[in-house]
């Protein structure tokens, strides 16, 4: 998430650079930035490694266009693709690549997306209920709110927003849409506020935050895409190559943590005297637990607050 709007310093930039550096120094190295955004991390990595080429992926056509401008100085080393990141294997094949030296995921929504009111991601600004990262996507937040049965809507809010009052909010949405379809982010924020018991409204920031997160995840199929993309990305990392992932909520972070743990664990059945070759870990963790931004970074960019960084290095080819 969240480059600081004014300074465009990407989240945990120095740590991301440090963790990826050993894998990217050899001439001919390739990095997949699966969430290009406005190319903040990508441009810093290209500047740091003159022999590095980048495959930059984003589902948002505007992100690709803006990144093309940001990266003009690196022409010849940059391939940009508008796609969902679960297409990494096809994108690598189309570029004649079997493996890459680095993969970066900086998940979620970008500052340019949040700051553009018409995209409908922000509960703080009134806008149409859109929330599509891919502007050509079929499903909008308005579709979800105006068509999902109450049970399904409540499940989305509970699972993807970890919202305790999911059922009350879903019922309030269904009552409202019986009068007129929901159309604006400001009205949705009001409905959520009114549906939540008064004592709960006084803690934990804006009460609409969890509902907006849940709708965004549903509209963009974010977790399904991530669950498909992580194993594919790990498969694509060459021996000695590294993967870094920045997550911004516990569902994303759990997915990253589980996938890395599975690859970093010896799966030899207990009781065998030696590890089976096929069961030895393919990766080693480079981070202990999830790393967080420093207080200094948070002072400069409060949007970095939820970031949790995990990283791993491939130490063995797949058996
Ligand atoms: C937090 S921003 C990345 C910011 C970037 N690291 C930078 O330094 O500018 C996340 C980006 O990932 C994109 N994105 C989110 N989900 C995606 C998906 N499933 N496939 C491809 N791109 C996705 C968003 O459109 C957004 O531009």
PDB file of N, CA and C in Angstrom, residues 138-218:
ATOM      1  N   UNK A 138     -15.587  -6.183 -14.282  1.00  0.00           N
ATOM      2  CA  UNK A 138     -17.038  -6.233 -14.403  1.00  0.00           C
ATOM      3  C   UNK A 138     -17.744  -5.745 -13.142  1.00  0.00           C
ATOM      4  N   UNK A 139     -17.199  -6.105 -11.974  1.00  0.00           N
ATOM      5  CA  UNK A 139     -17.918  -5.920 -10.718  1.00  0.00           C
ATOM      6  C   UNK A 139     -17.471  -4.635 -10.024  1.00  0.00           C
ATOM      7  N   UNK A 140     -18.448  -3.811  -9.606  1.00  0.00           N
ATOM      8  CA  UNK A 140     -18.113  -2.615  -8.810  1.00  0.00           C
ATOM      9  C   UNK A 140     -18.644  -2.802  -7.389  1.00  0.00           C
ATOM     10  N   UNK A 141     -18.216  -1.890  -6.496  1.00  0.00           N
ATOM     11  CA  UNK A 141     -18.728  -1.948  -5.118  1.00  0.00           C
ATOM     12  C   UNK A 141     -20.239  -1.733  -5.103  1.00  0.00           C
ATOM     13  N   UNK A 142     -20.747  -0.881  -5.998  1.00  0.00           N
ATOM     14  CA  UNK A 142     -22.201  -0.658  -6.074  1.00  0.00           C
ATOM     15  C   UNK A 142     -22.910  -1.963  -6.423  1.00  0.00           C
ATOM     16  N   UNK A 143     -22.342  -2.752  -7.341  1.00  0.00           N
ATOM     17  CA  UNK A 143     -22.958  -4.048  -7.693  1.00  0.00           C
ATOM     18  C   UNK A 143     -23.051  -4.948  -6.469  1.00  0.00           C
ATOM     19  N   UNK A 144     -21.943  -5.023  -5.720  1.00  0.00           N
ATOM     20  CA  UNK A 144     -21.920  -5.887  -4.531  1.00  0.00           C
ATOM     21  C   UNK A 144     -22.997  -5.438  -3.548  1.00  0.00           C
ATOM     22  N   UNK A 145     -23.030  -4.142  -3.275  1.00  0.00           N
ATOM     23  CA  UNK A 145     -23.953  -3.618  -2.252  1.00  0.00           C
ATOM     24  C   UNK A 145     -25.410  -3.716  -2.686  1.00  0.00           C
ATOM     25  N   UNK A 146     -25.660  -3.560  -3.984  1.00  0.00           N
ATOM     26  CA  UNK A 146     -27.064  -3.508  -4.441  1.00  0.00           C
ATOM     27  C   UNK A 146     -27.628  -4.854  -4.875  1.00  0.00           C
ATOM     28  N   UNK A 147     -26.752  -5.869  -5.028  1.00  0.00           N
ATOM     29  CA  UNK A 147     -27.274  -7.145  -5.548  1.00  0.00           C
ATOM     30  C   UNK A 147     -27.030  -8.340  -4.623  1.00  0.00           C
ATOM     31  N   UNK A 148     -26.011  -8.305  -3.768  1.00  0.00           N
ATOM     32  CA  UNK A 148     -25.744  -9.497  -2.957  1.00  0.00           C
ATOM     33  C   UNK A 148     -26.854  -9.688  -1.925  1.00  0.00           C
ATOM     34  N   UNK A 149     -27.336 -10.929  -1.730  1.00  0.00           N
ATOM     35  CA  UNK A 149     -28.258 -11.169  -0.616  1.00  0.00           C
ATOM     36  C   UNK A 149     -27.572 -10.809   0.711  1.00  0.00           C
ATOM     37  N   UNK A 150     -28.400 -10.497   1.720  1.00  0.00           N
ATOM     38  CA  UNK A 150     -27.842 -10.016   3.005  1.00  0.00           C
ATOM     39  C   UNK A 150     -26.820 -10.983   3.585  1.00  0.00           C
ATOM     40  N   UNK A 151     -27.095 -12.298   3.497  1.00  0.00           N
ATOM     41  CA  UNK A 151     -26.171 -13.288   4.077  1.00  0.00           C
ATOM     42  C   UNK A 151     -24.792 -13.203   3.425  1.00  0.00           C
ATOM     43  N   UNK A 152     -24.823 -13.128   2.097  1.00  0.00           N
ATOM     44  CA  UNK A 152     -23.547 -13.109   1.362  1.00  0.00           C
ATOM     45  C   UNK A 152     -22.785 -11.811   1.646  1.00  0.00           C
ATOM     46  N   UNK A 153     -23.521 -10.714   1.705  1.00  0.00           N
ATOM     47  CA  UNK A 153     -22.889  -9.428   1.999  1.00  0.00           C
ATOM     48  C   UNK A 153     -22.274  -9.452   3.398  1.00  0.00           C
ATOM     49  N   UNK A 154     -23.015  -9.998   4.346  1.00  0.00           N
ATOM     50  CA  UNK A 154     -22.496 -10.073   5.725  1.00  0.00           C
ATOM     51  C   UNK A 154     -21.231 -10.924   5.765  1.00  0.00           C
ATOM     52  N   UNK A 155     -21.231 -12.015   4.969  1.00  0.00           N
ATOM     53  CA  UNK A 155     -20.049 -12.891   4.961  1.00  0.00           C
ATOM     54  C   UNK A 155     -18.825 -12.144   4.409  1.00  0.00           C
ATOM     55  N   UNK A 156     -19.039 -11.381   3.344  1.00  0.00           N
ATOM     56  CA  UNK A 156     -17.933 -10.588   2.764  1.00  0.00           C
ATOM     57  C   UNK A 156     -17.381  -9.622   3.815  1.00  0.00           C
ATOM     58  N   UNK A 157     -18.276  -8.935   4.519  1.00  0.00           N
ATOM     59  CA  UNK A 157     -17.825  -7.930   5.499  1.00  0.00           C
ATOM     60  C   UNK A 157     -17.104  -8.597   6.665  1.00  0.00           C
ATOM     61  N   UNK A 158     -17.608  -9.763   7.068  1.00  0.00           N
ATOM     62  CA  UNK A 158     -17.007 -10.475   8.202  1.00  0.00           C
ATOM     63  C   UNK A 158     -15.634 -11.038   7.813  1.00  0.00           C
ATOM     64  N   UNK A 159     -15.608 -11.728   6.654  1.00  0.00           N
ATOM     65  CA  UNK A 159     -14.363 -12.423   6.272  1.00  0.00           C
ATOM     66  C   UNK A 159     -13.285 -11.463   5.800  1.00  0.00           C
ATOM     67  N   UNK A 160     -13.654 -10.523   4.955  1.00  0.00           N
ATOM     68  CA  UNK A 160     -12.636  -9.678   4.329  1.00  0.00           C
ATOM     69  C   UNK A 160     -12.393  -8.375   5.099  1.00  0.00           C
ATOM     70  N   UNK A 161     -13.354  -7.998   5.978  1.00  0.00           N
ATOM     71  CA  UNK A 161     -13.167  -6.786   6.765  1.00  0.00           C
ATOM     72  C   UNK A 161     -12.963  -7.104   8.234  1.00  0.00           C
ATOM     73  N   UNK A 162     -13.107  -8.383   8.581  1.00  0.00           N
ATOM     74  CA  UNK A 162     -13.060  -8.795   9.998  1.00  0.00           C
ATOM     75  C   UNK A 162     -13.958  -7.859  10.821  1.00  0.00           C
ATOM     76  N   UNK A 163     -15.154  -7.606  10.279  1.00  0.00           N
ATOM     77  CA  UNK A 163     -16.113  -6.662  10.858  1.00  0.00           C
ATOM     78  C   UNK A 163     -17.047  -7.411  11.801  1.00  0.00           C
ATOM     79  N   UNK A 164     -17.005  -6.996  13.076  1.00  0.00           N
ATOM     80  CA  UNK A 164     -17.846  -7.642  14.098  1.00  0.00           C
ATOM     81  C   UNK A 164     -19.324  -7.409  13.845  1.00  0.00           C
ATOM     82  N   UNK A 165     -19.665  -6.250  13.276  1.00  0.00           N
ATOM     83  CA  UNK A 165     -21.077  -5.899  13.110  1.00  0.00           C
ATOM     84  C   UNK A 165     -21.539  -6.119  11.668  1.00  0.00           C
ATOM     85  N   UNK A 166     -20.932  -7.129  11.026  1.00  0.00           N
ATOM     86  CA  UNK A 166     -21.212  -7.385   9.610  1.00  0.00           C
ATOM     87  C   UNK A 166     -22.708  -7.556   9.343  1.00  0.00           C
ATOM     88  N   UNK A 167     -23.379  -8.326  10.174  1.00  0.00           N
ATOM     89  CA  UNK A 167     -24.800  -8.615   9.926  1.00  0.00           C
ATOM     90  C   UNK A 167     -25.640  -7.339  10.034  1.00  0.00           C
ATOM     91  N   UNK A 168     -25.338  -6.531  11.030  1.00  0.00           N
ATOM     92  CA  UNK A 168     -26.100  -5.283  11.204  1.00  0.00           C
ATOM     93  C   UNK A 168     -25.873  -4.350  10.017  1.00  0.00           C
ATOM     94  N   UNK A 169     -24.630  -4.282   9.539  1.00  0.00           N
ATOM     95  CA  UNK A 169     -24.341  -3.396   8.401  1.00  0.00           C
ATOM     96  C   UNK A 169     -25.035  -3.938   7.152  1.00  0.00           C
ATOM     97  N   UNK A 170     -24.957  -5.251   6.937  1.00  0.00           N
ATOM     98  CA  UNK A 170     -25.599  -5.851   5.748  1.00  0.00           C
ATOM     99  C   UNK A 170     -27.104  -5.592   5.786  1.00  0.00           C
ATOM    100  N   UNK A 171     -27.716  -5.752   6.943  1.00  0.00           N
ATOM    101  CA  UNK A 171     -29.165  -5.512   7.049  1.00  0.00           C
ATOM    102  C   UNK A 171     -29.491  -4.047   6.758  1.00  0.00           C
ATOM    103  N   UNK A 172     -28.646  -3.149   7.247  1.00  0.00           N
ATOM    104  CA  UNK A 172     -28.886  -1.720   7.008  1.00  0.00           C
ATOM    105  C   UNK A 172     -28.756  -1.391   5.513  1.00  0.00           C
ATOM    106  N   UNK A 173     -27.794  -2.030   4.850  1.00  0.00           N
ATOM    107  CA  UNK A 173     -27.615  -1.807   3.402  1.00  0.00           C
ATOM    108  C   UNK A 173     -28.846  -2.317   2.652  1.00  0.00           C
ATOM    109  N   UNK A 174     -29.326  -3.493   3.041  1.00  0.00           N
ATOM    110  CA  UNK A 174     -30.483  -4.079   2.350  1.00  0.00           C
ATOM    111  C   UNK A 174     -31.723  -3.203   2.570  1.00  0.00           C
ATOM    112  N   UNK A 175     -31.885  -2.662   3.767  1.00  0.00           N
ATOM    113  CA  UNK A 175     -33.035  -1.773   4.036  1.00  0.00           C
ATOM    114  C   UNK A 175     -32.929  -0.502   3.186  1.00  0.00           C
ATOM    115  N   UNK A 176     -31.728   0.033   3.106  1.00  0.00           N
ATOM    116  CA  UNK A 176     -31.523   1.270   2.332  1.00  0.00           C
ATOM    117  C   UNK A 176     -31.800   1.029   0.838  1.00  0.00           C
ATOM    118  N   UNK A 177     -31.295  -0.065   0.319  1.00  0.00           N
ATOM    119  CA  UNK A 177     -31.426  -0.263  -1.136  1.00  0.00           C
ATOM    120  C   UNK A 177     -32.859  -0.601  -1.530  1.00  0.00           C
ATOM    121  N   UNK A 178     -33.696  -0.998  -0.561  1.00  0.00           N
ATOM    122  CA  UNK A 178     -35.116  -1.213  -0.858  1.00  0.00           C
ATOM    123  C   UNK A 178     -35.778   0.126  -1.201  1.00  0.00           C
ATOM    124  N   UNK A 179     -35.189   1.218  -0.694  1.00  0.00           N
ATOM    125  CA  UNK A 179     -35.731   2.563  -1.012  1.00  0.00           C
ATOM    126  C   UNK A 179     -35.117   3.080  -2.306  1.00  0.00           C
ATOM    127  N   UNK A 180     -33.789   2.982  -2.412  1.00  0.00           N
ATOM    128  CA  UNK A 180     -33.098   3.438  -3.637  1.00  0.00           C
ATOM    129  C   UNK A 180     -31.720   2.793  -3.656  1.00  0.00           C
ATOM    130  N   UNK A 181     -31.201   2.440  -4.843  1.00  0.00           N
ATOM    131  CA  UNK A 181     -29.885   1.799  -4.897  1.00  0.00           C
ATOM    132  C   UNK A 181     -28.816   2.683  -4.257  1.00  0.00           C
ATOM    133  N   UNK A 182     -27.868   2.032  -3.579  1.00  0.00           N
ATOM    134  CA  UNK A 182     -26.732   2.788  -3.016  1.00  0.00           C
ATOM    135  C   UNK A 182     -25.838   3.251  -4.159  1.00  0.00           C
ATOM    136  N   UNK A 183     -25.401   4.514  -4.080  1.00  0.00           N
ATOM    137  CA  UNK A 183     -24.581   5.031  -5.180  1.00  0.00           C
ATOM    138  C   UNK A 183     -23.322   5.745  -4.707  1.00  0.00           C
ATOM    139  N   UNK A 184     -23.258   6.181  -3.438  1.00  0.00           N
ATOM    140  CA  UNK A 184     -22.113   7.027  -3.076  1.00  0.00           C
ATOM    141  C   UNK A 184     -21.356   6.504  -1.862  1.00  0.00           C
ATOM    142  N   UNK A 185     -20.047   6.761  -1.858  1.00  0.00           N
ATOM    143  CA  UNK A 185     -19.192   6.316  -0.742  1.00  0.00           C
ATOM    144  C   UNK A 185     -19.583   7.033   0.549  1.00  0.00           C
ATOM    145  N   UNK A 186     -19.958   8.314   0.440  1.00  0.00           N
ATOM    146  CA  UNK A 186     -20.313   9.067   1.651  1.00  0.00           C
ATOM    147  C   UNK A 186     -21.566   8.474   2.297  1.00  0.00           C
ATOM    148  N   UNK A 187     -22.558   8.110   1.473  1.00  0.00           N
ATOM    149  CA  UNK A 187     -23.792   7.525   2.015  1.00  0.00           C
ATOM    150  C   UNK A 187     -23.476   6.168   2.655  1.00  0.00           C
ATOM    151  N   UNK A 188     -22.620   5.388   2.022  1.00  0.00           N
ATOM    152  CA  UNK A 188     -22.255   4.089   2.608  1.00  0.00           C
ATOM    153  C   UNK A 188     -21.579   4.297   3.970  1.00  0.00           C
ATOM    154  N   UNK A 189     -20.685   5.267   4.036  1.00  0.00           N
ATOM    155  CA  UNK A 189     -19.986   5.521   5.309  1.00  0.00           C
ATOM    156  C   UNK A 189     -20.999   5.895   6.401  1.00  0.00           C
ATOM    157  N   UNK A 190     -22.027   6.676   6.023  1.00  0.00           N
ATOM    158  CA  UNK A 190     -23.078   7.046   7.002  1.00  0.00           C
ATOM    159  C   UNK A 190     -23.866   5.823   7.464  1.00  0.00           C
ATOM    160  N   UNK A 191     -24.221   4.976   6.499  1.00  0.00           N
ATOM    161  CA  UNK A 191     -25.009   3.776   6.838  1.00  0.00           C
ATOM    162  C   UNK A 191     -24.226   2.904   7.814  1.00  0.00           C
ATOM    163  N   UNK A 192     -22.924   2.733   7.536  1.00  0.00           N
ATOM    164  CA  UNK A 192     -22.089   1.906   8.416  1.00  0.00           C
ATOM    165  C   UNK A 192     -22.048   2.524   9.810  1.00  0.00           C
ATOM    166  N   UNK A 193     -21.815   3.832   9.859  1.00  0.00           N
ATOM    167  CA  UNK A 193     -21.719   4.497  11.170  1.00  0.00           C
ATOM    168  C   UNK A 193     -23.012   4.299  11.959  1.00  0.00           C
ATOM    169  N   UNK A 194     -24.148   4.474  11.283  1.00  0.00           N
ATOM    170  CA  UNK A 194     -25.434   4.367  11.989  1.00  0.00           C
ATOM    171  C   UNK A 194     -25.757   2.934  12.400  1.00  0.00           C
ATOM    172  N   UNK A 195     -25.166   1.946  11.693  1.00  0.00           N
ATOM    173  CA  UNK A 195     -25.484   0.542  11.988  1.00  0.00           C
ATOM    174  C   UNK A 195     -24.684   0.005  13.174  1.00  0.00           C
ATOM    175  N   UNK A 196     -23.614   0.720  13.523  1.00  0.00           N
ATOM    176  CA  UNK A 196     -22.700   0.232  14.569  1.00  0.00           C
ATOM    177  C   UNK A 196     -23.121   0.813  15.921  1.00  0.00           C
ATOM    178  N   UNK A 197     -23.152   0.002  16.978  1.00  0.00           N
ATOM    179  CA  UNK A 197     -23.539   0.530  18.284  1.00  0.00           C
ATOM    180  C   UNK A 197     -22.634   1.688  18.703  1.00  0.00           C
ATOM    181  N   UNK A 198     -23.219   2.694  19.355  1.00  0.00           N
ATOM    182  CA  UNK A 198     -22.483   3.923  19.687  1.00  0.00           C
ATOM    183  C   UNK A 198     -21.161   3.666  20.418  1.00  0.00           C
ATOM    184  N   UNK A 199     -21.104   2.787  21.415  1.00  0.00           N
ATOM    185  CA  UNK A 199     -19.809   2.618  22.118  1.00  0.00           C
ATOM    186  C   UNK A 199     -18.712   2.123  21.175  1.00  0.00           C
ATOM    187  N   UNK A 200     -19.075   1.257  20.191  1.00  0.00           N
ATOM    188  CA  UNK A 200     -18.073   0.703  19.273  1.00  0.00           C
ATOM    189  C   UNK A 200     -17.577   1.764  18.304  1.00  0.00           C
ATOM    190  N   UNK A 201     -18.401   2.811  18.095  1.00  0.00           N
ATOM    191  CA  UNK A 201     -18.000   3.876  17.169  1.00  0.00           C
ATOM    192  C   UNK A 201     -16.863   4.725  17.713  1.00  0.00           C
ATOM    193  N   UNK A 202     -16.708   4.679  19.035  1.00  0.00           N
ATOM    194  CA  UNK A 202     -15.738   5.591  19.649  1.00  0.00           C
ATOM    195  C   UNK A 202     -14.309   5.060  19.616  1.00  0.00           C
ATOM    196  N   UNK A 203     -14.150   3.804  19.185  1.00  0.00           N
ATOM    197  CA  UNK A 203     -12.783   3.253  19.177  1.00  0.00           C
ATOM    198  C   UNK A 203     -12.423   2.783  17.762  1.00  0.00           C
ATOM    199  N   UNK A 204     -11.135   2.695  17.514  1.00  0.00           N
ATOM    200  CA  UNK A 204     -10.647   2.023  16.296  1.00  0.00           C
ATOM    201  C   UNK A 204     -10.763   2.818  15.012  1.00  0.00           C
ATOM    202  N   UNK A 205     -10.786   4.136  15.084  1.00  0.00           N
ATOM    203  CA  UNK A 205     -10.775   4.952  13.868  1.00  0.00           C
ATOM    204  C   UNK A 205     -12.133   4.969  13.182  1.00  0.00           C
ATOM    205  N   UNK A 206     -12.131   5.346  11.905  1.00  0.00           N
ATOM    206  CA  UNK A 206     -13.394   5.462  11.172  1.00  0.00           C
ATOM    207  C   UNK A 206     -14.068   4.091  11.065  1.00  0.00           C
ATOM    208  N   UNK A 207     -15.334   3.986  11.504  1.00  0.00           N
ATOM    209  CA  UNK A 207     -15.997   2.676  11.493  1.00  0.00           C
ATOM    210  C   UNK A 207     -16.209   2.125  10.076  1.00  0.00           C
ATOM    211  N   UNK A 208     -16.124   2.976   9.052  1.00  0.00           N
ATOM    212  CA  UNK A 208     -16.340   2.501   7.682  1.00  0.00           C
ATOM    213  C   UNK A 208     -15.101   1.798   7.113  1.00  0.00           C
ATOM    214  N   UNK A 209     -13.970   1.933   7.803  1.00  0.00           N
ATOM    215  CA  UNK A 209     -12.702   1.426   7.266  1.00  0.00           C
ATOM    216  C   UNK A 209     -12.782  -0.070   6.911  1.00  0.00           C
ATOM    217  N   UNK A 210     -13.315  -0.857   7.827  1.00  0.00           N
ATOM    218  CA  UNK A 210     -13.348  -2.315   7.608  1.00  0.00           C
ATOM    219  C   UNK A 210     -14.297  -2.688   6.473  1.00  0.00           C
ATOM    220  N   UNK A 211     -15.430  -1.965   6.379  1.00  0.00           N
ATOM    221  CA  UNK A 211     -16.386  -2.245   5.303  1.00  0.00           C
ATOM    222  C   UNK A 211     -15.767  -1.903   3.946  1.00  0.00           C
ATOM    223  N   UNK A 212     -15.067  -0.780   3.869  1.00  0.00           N
ATOM    224  CA  UNK A 212     -14.443  -0.397   2.598  1.00  0.00           C
ATOM    225  C   UNK A 212     -13.359  -1.406   2.208  1.00  0.00           C
ATOM    226  N   UNK A 213     -12.582  -1.844   3.193  1.00  0.00           N
ATOM    227  CA  UNK A 213     -11.546  -2.856   2.894  1.00  0.00           C
ATOM    228  C   UNK A 213     -12.194  -4.129   2.344  1.00  0.00           C
ATOM    229  N   UNK A 214     -13.273  -4.567   2.997  1.00  0.00           N
ATOM    230  CA  UNK A 214     -13.926  -5.807   2.586  1.00  0.00           C
ATOM    231  C   UNK A 214     -14.468  -5.698   1.165  1.00  0.00           C
ATOM    232  N   UNK A 215     -15.091  -4.571   0.866  1.00  0.00           N
ATOM    233  CA  UNK A 215     -15.681  -4.401  -0.474  1.00  0.00           C
ATOM    234  C   UNK A 215     -14.581  -4.381  -1.540  1.00  0.00           C
ATOM    235  N   UNK A 216     -13.484  -3.716  -1.213  1.00  0.00           N
ATOM    236  CA  UNK A 216     -12.371  -3.625  -2.169  1.00  0.00           C
ATOM    237  C   UNK A 216     -11.799  -5.015  -2.463  1.00  0.00           C
ATOM    238  N   UNK A 217     -11.664  -5.814  -1.411  1.00  0.00           N
ATOM    239  CA  UNK A 217     -11.118  -7.165  -1.593  1.00  0.00           C
ATOM    240  C   UNK A 217     -12.068  -8.008  -2.438  1.00  0.00           C
ATOM    241  N   UNK A 218     -13.377  -7.867  -2.177  1.00  0.00           N
ATOM    242  CA  UNK A 218     -14.375  -8.636  -2.934  1.00  0.00           C
ATOM    243  C   UNK A 218     -14.409  -8.191  -4.406  1.00  0.00           C
TER     244      UNK A 218
END
